[in-house]
Amino acid sequence: MNMKLTLAAVAAAFAVTSASAQDGTVDFEKQILPILKEQCFKCHEKEHEDNGRVKKPKGGLRLDGAAVIMKGGKEYPEENVVAGKPDASWLLKTIALPDTDEMAMPPEGKGDRVSAENQALIKKWIESGASFGAWKGEE
Ligand code: HEC
C-alpha cells in the first residue's frame, strides 16, 4: 500500500471537516464567545441590575467585550489575555487550575469546569494572536 497517498487522503478528509484547524485560526465569535457566555458571563458582565439588585463584575473583570477582555481585572490588569502567550494569560490559567485552588474559574461549586477540549481551543486562540475579528461586544 502507498503510505504517502493514504496519509494525504486522511489529511484531506480532516481539512474538510475542520477548516479552522487547517489554517490554524480560531474564530472568536463562533468558537470562544459561546464558552464565555455559558460559563463566565453571569459573574463577569458589565454592571447591571438583576431583580432590583446591582450586579458588579467579579474581580473587576468583564468578559463581554473585546476591549474589556484585554483590559483585564483588578489583580491582573493587561494580563487577562496576552496575545501569543497562553502561559501568561490569566483567563486561561484560572480555568486550568484544579477545582480546589482559590483562583480556579469558575470558582469551586459555582459552575462546571471548562472542558479540556474548550481549554485547548482557548489556548490556540491566544497562541495564534487572540484576534476578535469583527466582534467588539459591549463597550
Ligand atoms: C460564580 C461567579 C464566577 C464565575 C461563573 C466565573 N468567575 Fe471569574 N471571578 C469570580 C470572582 C469572585 C473573582 C475574584 C476572585 C478573587 O479576586 O479572589 C473572579 C476573578 C477572575 C479572574 C481574575 C481577574 C483579575 O484580574 O483580578 C479571572 C481571569 C477570571 N475570574 C476568569 C473567569 C473565567 C474565564 C470564567 C469562565 C470560565 C469565570 N471567571 C467564571 C467569580 C466568577
PDB file of C-alpha atoms and ligand atoms in Angstrom:
ATOM      1  CA  MET A   1       0.000   0.000   0.000  1.00  0.00           C
ATOM      2  CA  ASN A   2       1.192   3.509  -0.736  1.00  0.00           C
ATOM      3  CA  MET A   3       1.517   5.103   2.676  1.00  0.00           C
ATOM      4  CA  LYS A   4       2.053   8.621   1.419  1.00  0.00           C
ATOM      5  CA  LEU A   5      -1.138   8.574  -0.568  1.00  0.00           C
ATOM      6  CA  THR A   6      -3.118   7.204   2.361  1.00  0.00           C
ATOM      7  CA  LEU A   7      -1.851   9.933   4.671  1.00  0.00           C
ATOM      8  CA  ALA A   8      -2.672  12.586   2.101  1.00  0.00           C
ATOM      9  CA  ALA A   9      -6.212  11.243   1.847  1.00  0.00           C
ATOM     10  CA  VAL A  10      -6.622  11.304   5.619  1.00  0.00           C
ATOM     11  CA  ALA A  11      -5.269  14.844   5.801  1.00  0.00           C
ATOM     12  CA  ALA A  12      -7.627  15.965   3.043  1.00  0.00           C
ATOM     13  CA  ALA A  13     -10.622  14.439   4.792  1.00  0.00           C
ATOM     14  CA  PHE A  14      -9.627  16.151   8.027  1.00  0.00           C
ATOM     15  CA  ALA A  15      -9.256  19.506   6.290  1.00  0.00           C
ATOM     16  CA  VAL A  16     -12.814  19.269   5.010  1.00  0.00           C
ATOM     17  CA  THR A  17     -14.301  18.600   8.437  1.00  0.00           C
ATOM     18  CA  SER A  18     -12.132  21.133  10.237  1.00  0.00           C
ATOM     19  CA  ALA A  19     -11.433  24.236   8.216  1.00  0.00           C
ATOM     20  CA  SER A  20     -10.222  26.250  11.203  1.00  0.00           C
ATOM     21  CA  ALA A  21      -7.744  23.582  12.327  1.00  0.00           C
ATOM     22  CA  GLN A  22      -6.365  23.604   8.824  1.00  0.00           C
ATOM     23  CA  ASP A  23      -5.303  27.244   8.772  1.00  0.00           C
ATOM     24  CA  GLY A  24      -4.533  27.403  12.478  1.00  0.00           C
ATOM     25  CA  THR A  25      -7.015  30.154  13.270  1.00  0.00           C
ATOM     26  CA  VAL A  26      -9.831  30.171  15.768  1.00  0.00           C
ATOM     27  CA  ASP A  27     -12.956  32.246  15.200  1.00  0.00           C
ATOM     28  CA  PHE A  28     -13.532  34.106  18.466  1.00  0.00           C
ATOM     29  CA  GLU A  29     -17.185  34.888  17.935  1.00  0.00           C
ATOM     30  CA  LYS A  30     -18.135  31.398  16.796  1.00  0.00           C
ATOM     31  CA  GLN A  31     -15.867  29.272  18.959  1.00  0.00           C
ATOM     32  CA  ILE A  32     -14.771  31.168  22.082  1.00  0.00           C
ATOM     33  CA  LEU A  33     -17.601  33.606  22.863  1.00  0.00           C
ATOM     34  CA  PRO A  34     -20.175  30.823  23.424  1.00  0.00           C
ATOM     35  CA  ILE A  35     -17.903  29.271  26.086  1.00  0.00           C
ATOM     36  CA  LEU A  36     -17.527  32.586  27.923  1.00  0.00           C
ATOM     37  CA  LYS A  37     -21.258  33.299  27.639  1.00  0.00           C
ATOM     38  CA  GLU A  38     -22.190  29.954  29.058  1.00  0.00           C
ATOM     39  CA  GLN A  39     -19.592  29.664  31.811  1.00  0.00           C
ATOM     40  CA  CYS A  40     -18.354  33.141  32.734  1.00  0.00           C
ATOM     41  CA  PHE A  41     -20.834  35.895  31.862  1.00  0.00           C
ATOM     42  CA  LYS A  42     -23.016  35.526  34.928  1.00  0.00           C
ATOM     43  CA  CYS A  43     -20.135  36.872  37.049  1.00  0.00           C
ATOM     44  CA  HIS A  44     -18.061  38.791  34.516  1.00  0.00           C
ATOM     45  CA  GLU A  45     -20.508  41.065  32.704  1.00  0.00           C
ATOM     46  CA  LYS A  46     -20.989  44.810  32.634  1.00  0.00           C
ATOM     47  CA  GLU A  47     -22.611  46.165  35.796  1.00  0.00           C
ATOM     48  CA  HIS A  48     -26.349  45.600  35.541  1.00  0.00           C
ATOM     49  CA  GLU A  49     -29.493  45.206  37.618  1.00  0.00           C
ATOM     50  CA  ASP A  50     -30.866  41.776  38.334  1.00  0.00           C
ATOM     51  CA  ASN A  51     -34.133  41.580  40.272  1.00  0.00           C
ATOM     52  CA  GLY A  52     -33.575  45.054  41.616  1.00  0.00           C
ATOM     53  CA  ARG A  53     -30.033  44.271  42.757  1.00  0.00           C
ATOM     54  CA  VAL A  54     -26.955  45.848  41.218  1.00  0.00           C
ATOM     55  CA  LYS A  55     -24.530  43.196  39.996  1.00  0.00           C
ATOM     56  CA  LYS A  56     -20.934  44.250  39.503  1.00  0.00           C
ATOM     57  CA  PRO A  57     -18.392  42.242  37.532  1.00  0.00           C
ATOM     58  CA  LYS A  58     -16.449  39.979  39.933  1.00  0.00           C
ATOM     59  CA  GLY A  59     -12.816  40.813  40.453  1.00  0.00           C
ATOM     60  CA  GLY A  60     -13.427  43.915  38.316  1.00  0.00           C
ATOM     61  CA  LEU A  61     -13.173  41.651  35.269  1.00  0.00           C
ATOM     62  CA  ARG A  62     -15.564  41.849  32.341  1.00  0.00           C
ATOM     63  CA  LEU A  63     -15.541  39.283  29.556  1.00  0.00           C
ATOM     64  CA  ASP A  64     -18.405  40.690  27.469  1.00  0.00           C
ATOM     65  CA  GLY A  65     -16.396  42.945  25.154  1.00  0.00           C
ATOM     66  CA  ALA A  66     -13.100  42.835  23.246  1.00  0.00           C
ATOM     67  CA  ALA A  67     -11.647  45.955  24.899  1.00  0.00           C
ATOM     68  CA  VAL A  68     -12.611  44.912  28.441  1.00  0.00           C
ATOM     69  CA  ILE A  69     -11.244  41.405  27.912  1.00  0.00           C
ATOM     70  CA  MET A  70      -7.873  42.920  27.008  1.00  0.00           C
ATOM     71  CA  LYS A  71      -8.077  45.400  29.896  1.00  0.00           C
ATOM     72  CA  GLY A  72      -8.424  42.590  32.434  1.00  0.00           C
ATOM     73  CA  GLY A  73      -9.402  42.672  36.108  1.00  0.00           C
ATOM     74  CA  LYS A  74      -8.138  44.076  39.403  1.00  0.00           C
ATOM     75  CA  GLU A  75      -5.422  41.549  40.169  1.00  0.00           C
ATOM     76  CA  TYR A  76      -4.076  41.001  36.675  1.00  0.00           C
ATOM     77  CA  PRO A  77      -4.693  44.100  34.558  1.00  0.00           C
ATOM     78  CA  GLU A  78      -3.364  43.758  30.997  1.00  0.00           C
ATOM     79  CA  GLU A  79      -2.679  40.062  31.721  1.00  0.00           C
ATOM     80  CA  ASN A  80      -6.104  38.548  31.266  1.00  0.00           C
ATOM     81  CA  VAL A  81      -5.264  37.749  27.651  1.00  0.00           C
ATOM     82  CA  VAL A  82      -1.691  38.269  26.463  1.00  0.00           C
ATOM     83  CA  ALA A  83      -1.728  37.719  22.698  1.00  0.00           C
ATOM     84  CA  GLY A  84       0.647  34.935  21.676  1.00  0.00           C
ATOM     85  CA  LYS A  85       1.317  33.957  25.301  1.00  0.00           C
ATOM     86  CA  PRO A  86      -1.201  31.485  26.705  1.00  0.00           C
ATOM     87  CA  ASP A  87       1.062  30.790  29.707  1.00  0.00           C
ATOM     88  CA  ALA A  88       0.891  34.459  30.727  1.00  0.00           C
ATOM     89  CA  SER A  89      -2.875  34.774  30.218  1.00  0.00           C
ATOM     90  CA  TRP A  90      -4.945  34.560  33.393  1.00  0.00           C
ATOM     91  CA  LEU A  91      -8.146  33.828  31.526  1.00  0.00           C
ATOM     92  CA  LEU A  92      -6.586  30.512  30.550  1.00  0.00           C
ATOM     93  CA  LYS A  93      -4.556  29.973  33.712  1.00  0.00           C
ATOM     94  CA  THR A  94      -7.550  30.307  36.048  1.00  0.00           C
ATOM     95  CA  ILE A  95      -9.694  27.819  34.107  1.00  0.00           C
ATOM     96  CA  ALA A  96      -6.814  25.307  34.078  1.00  0.00           C
ATOM     97  CA  LEU A  97      -6.306  25.413  37.873  1.00  0.00           C
ATOM     98  CA  PRO A  98      -7.548  22.486  39.957  1.00  0.00           C
ATOM     99  CA  ASP A  99     -11.052  22.908  41.391  1.00  0.00           C
ATOM    100  CA  THR A 100      -9.720  23.410  44.906  1.00  0.00           C
ATOM    101  CA  ASP A 101      -7.451  26.344  44.044  1.00  0.00           C
ATOM    102  CA  GLU A 102      -8.961  29.598  45.290  1.00  0.00           C
ATOM    103  CA  MET A 103      -8.378  31.252  41.902  1.00  0.00           C
ATOM    104  CA  ALA A 104      -9.925  28.386  39.896  1.00  0.00           C
ATOM    105  CA  MET A 105     -12.607  29.635  37.478  1.00  0.00           C
ATOM    106  CA  PRO A 106     -15.490  29.195  37.712  1.00  0.00           C
ATOM    107  CA  PRO A 107     -14.958  29.100  41.494  1.00  0.00           C
ATOM    108  CA  GLU A 108     -15.437  25.726  43.196  1.00  0.00           C
ATOM    109  CA  GLY A 109     -19.117  24.758  43.313  1.00  0.00           C
ATOM    110  CA  LYS A 110     -20.130  27.728  41.156  1.00  0.00           C
ATOM    111  CA  GLY A 111     -20.252  26.017  37.786  1.00  0.00           C
ATOM    112  CA  ASP A 112     -18.771  23.280  35.602  1.00  0.00           C
ATOM    113  CA  ARG A 113     -15.080  23.318  34.765  1.00  0.00           C
ATOM    114  CA  VAL A 114     -14.256  24.324  31.206  1.00  0.00           C
ATOM    115  CA  SER A 115     -13.787  21.106  29.201  1.00  0.00           C
ATOM    116  CA  ALA A 116     -10.289  20.066  28.117  1.00  0.00           C
ATOM    117  CA  GLU A 117     -11.381  20.500  24.524  1.00  0.00           C
ATOM    118  CA  ASN A 118     -12.507  24.087  25.105  1.00  0.00           C
ATOM    119  CA  GLN A 119      -9.364  24.873  27.117  1.00  0.00           C
ATOM    120  CA  ALA A 120      -7.329  23.703  24.128  1.00  0.00           C
ATOM    121  CA  LEU A 121      -9.397  25.918  21.850  1.00  0.00           C
ATOM    122  CA  ILE A 122      -8.851  28.986  24.046  1.00  0.00           C
ATOM    123  CA  LYS A 123      -5.133  28.188  24.210  1.00  0.00           C
ATOM    124  CA  LYS A 124      -4.970  28.007  20.442  1.00  0.00           C
ATOM    125  CA  TRP A 125      -6.887  31.267  20.085  1.00  0.00           C
ATOM    126  CA  ILE A 126      -4.408  33.075  22.361  1.00  0.00           C
ATOM    127  CA  GLU A 127      -1.378  31.422  20.739  1.00  0.00           C
ATOM    128  CA  SER A 128      -2.498  32.451  17.287  1.00  0.00           C
ATOM    129  CA  GLY A 129      -2.736  36.126  18.282  1.00  0.00           C
ATOM    130  CA  ALA A 130      -6.048  36.456  20.178  1.00  0.00           C
ATOM    131  CA  SER A 131      -7.903  38.127  17.343  1.00  0.00           C
ATOM    132  CA  PHE A 132     -11.527  39.135  17.917  1.00  0.00           C
ATOM    133  CA  GLY A 133     -12.207  39.502  14.206  1.00  0.00           C
ATOM    134  CA  ALA A 134     -15.026  41.997  13.694  1.00  0.00           C
ATOM    135  CA  TRP A 135     -16.500  41.332  17.141  1.00  0.00           C
ATOM    136  CA  LYS A 136     -16.440  44.215  19.628  1.00  0.00           C
ATOM    137  CA  GLY A 137     -19.136  43.223  22.115  1.00  0.00           C
ATOM    138  CA  GLU A 138     -20.087  45.640  24.901  1.00  0.00           C
ATOM    139  CA  GLU A 139     -18.052  48.783  25.475  1.00  0.00           C
TER     140      GLU A 139
HETATM  141  C1  HEC B   1     -19.878  32.382  40.156  1.00  0.00           C
HETATM  142  C2  HEC B   1     -19.096  33.533  39.754  1.00  0.00           C
HETATM  143  C3  HEC B   1     -17.943  33.357  38.779  1.00  0.00           C
HETATM  144  C4  HEC B   1     -17.930  32.694  37.568  1.00  0.00           C
HETATM  145  C5  HEC B   1     -19.038  31.878  36.922  1.00  0.00           C
HETATM  146  C6  HEC B   1     -16.634  32.963  36.994  1.00  0.00           C
HETATM  147  N1  HEC B   1     -15.899  33.754  37.816  1.00  0.00           N
HETATM  148 FE1  HEC B   1     -14.030  34.531  37.447  1.00  0.00          FE
HETATM  149  N2  HEC B   1     -14.042  35.507  39.238  1.00  0.00           N
HETATM  150  C7  HEC B   1     -15.052  35.398  40.193  1.00  0.00           C
HETATM  151  C8  HEC B   1     -14.631  36.093  41.409  1.00  0.00           C
HETATM  152  C9  HEC B   1     -15.447  36.191  42.706  1.00  0.00           C
HETATM  153  C10 HEC B   1     -13.338  36.632  41.135  1.00  0.00           C
HETATM  154  C11 HEC B   1     -12.442  37.427  42.084  1.00  0.00           C
HETATM  155  C12 HEC B   1     -11.603  36.409  42.816  1.00  0.00           C
HETATM  156  C13 HEC B   1     -10.548  36.974  43.675  1.00  0.00           C
HETATM  157  O1  HEC B   1     -10.031  38.063  43.382  1.00  0.00           O
HETATM  158  O2  HEC B   1     -10.178  36.284  44.655  1.00  0.00           O
HETATM  159  C14 HEC B   1     -13.005  36.251  39.774  1.00  0.00           C
HETATM  160  C15 HEC B   1     -11.823  36.579  39.148  1.00  0.00           C
HETATM  161  C16 HEC B   1     -11.437  36.138  37.894  1.00  0.00           C
HETATM  162  C17 HEC B   1     -10.165  36.440  37.254  1.00  0.00           C
HETATM  163  C18 HEC B   1      -9.068  37.333  37.821  1.00  0.00           C
HETATM  164  C19 HEC B   1      -9.333  38.785  37.390  1.00  0.00           C
HETATM  165  C20 HEC B   1      -8.348  39.793  37.963  1.00  0.00           C
HETATM  166  O3  HEC B   1      -7.530  40.339  37.184  1.00  0.00           O
HETATM  167  O4  HEC B   1      -8.423  40.071  39.165  1.00  0.00           O
HETATM  168  C21 HEC B   1     -10.167  35.817  36.049  1.00  0.00           C
HETATM  169  C22 HEC B   1      -9.063  35.836  34.995  1.00  0.00           C
HETATM  170  C23 HEC B   1     -11.436  35.118  35.922  1.00  0.00           C
HETATM  171  N3  HEC B   1     -12.189  35.336  37.055  1.00  0.00           N
HETATM  172  C24 HEC B   1     -11.817  34.374  34.813  1.00  0.00           C
HETATM  173  C25 HEC B   1     -13.029  33.679  34.718  1.00  0.00           C
HETATM  174  C26 HEC B   1     -13.395  32.901  33.558  1.00  0.00           C
HETATM  175  C27 HEC B   1     -12.544  32.734  32.303  1.00  0.00           C
HETATM  176  C28 HEC B   1     -14.622  32.368  33.826  1.00  0.00           C
HETATM  177  C29 HEC B   1     -15.435  31.413  32.975  1.00  0.00           C
HETATM  178  C30 HEC B   1     -14.801  30.180  32.604  1.00  0.00           C
HETATM  179  C31 HEC B   1     -15.022  32.808  35.147  1.00  0.00           C
HETATM  180  N4  HEC B   1     -14.030  33.611  35.650  1.00  0.00           N
HETATM  181  C32 HEC B   1     -16.221  32.480  35.767  1.00  0.00           C
HETATM  182  C33 HEC B   1     -16.277  34.778  40.028  1.00  0.00           C
HETATM  183  C34 HEC B   1     -16.653  34.019  38.932  1.00  0.00           C
END
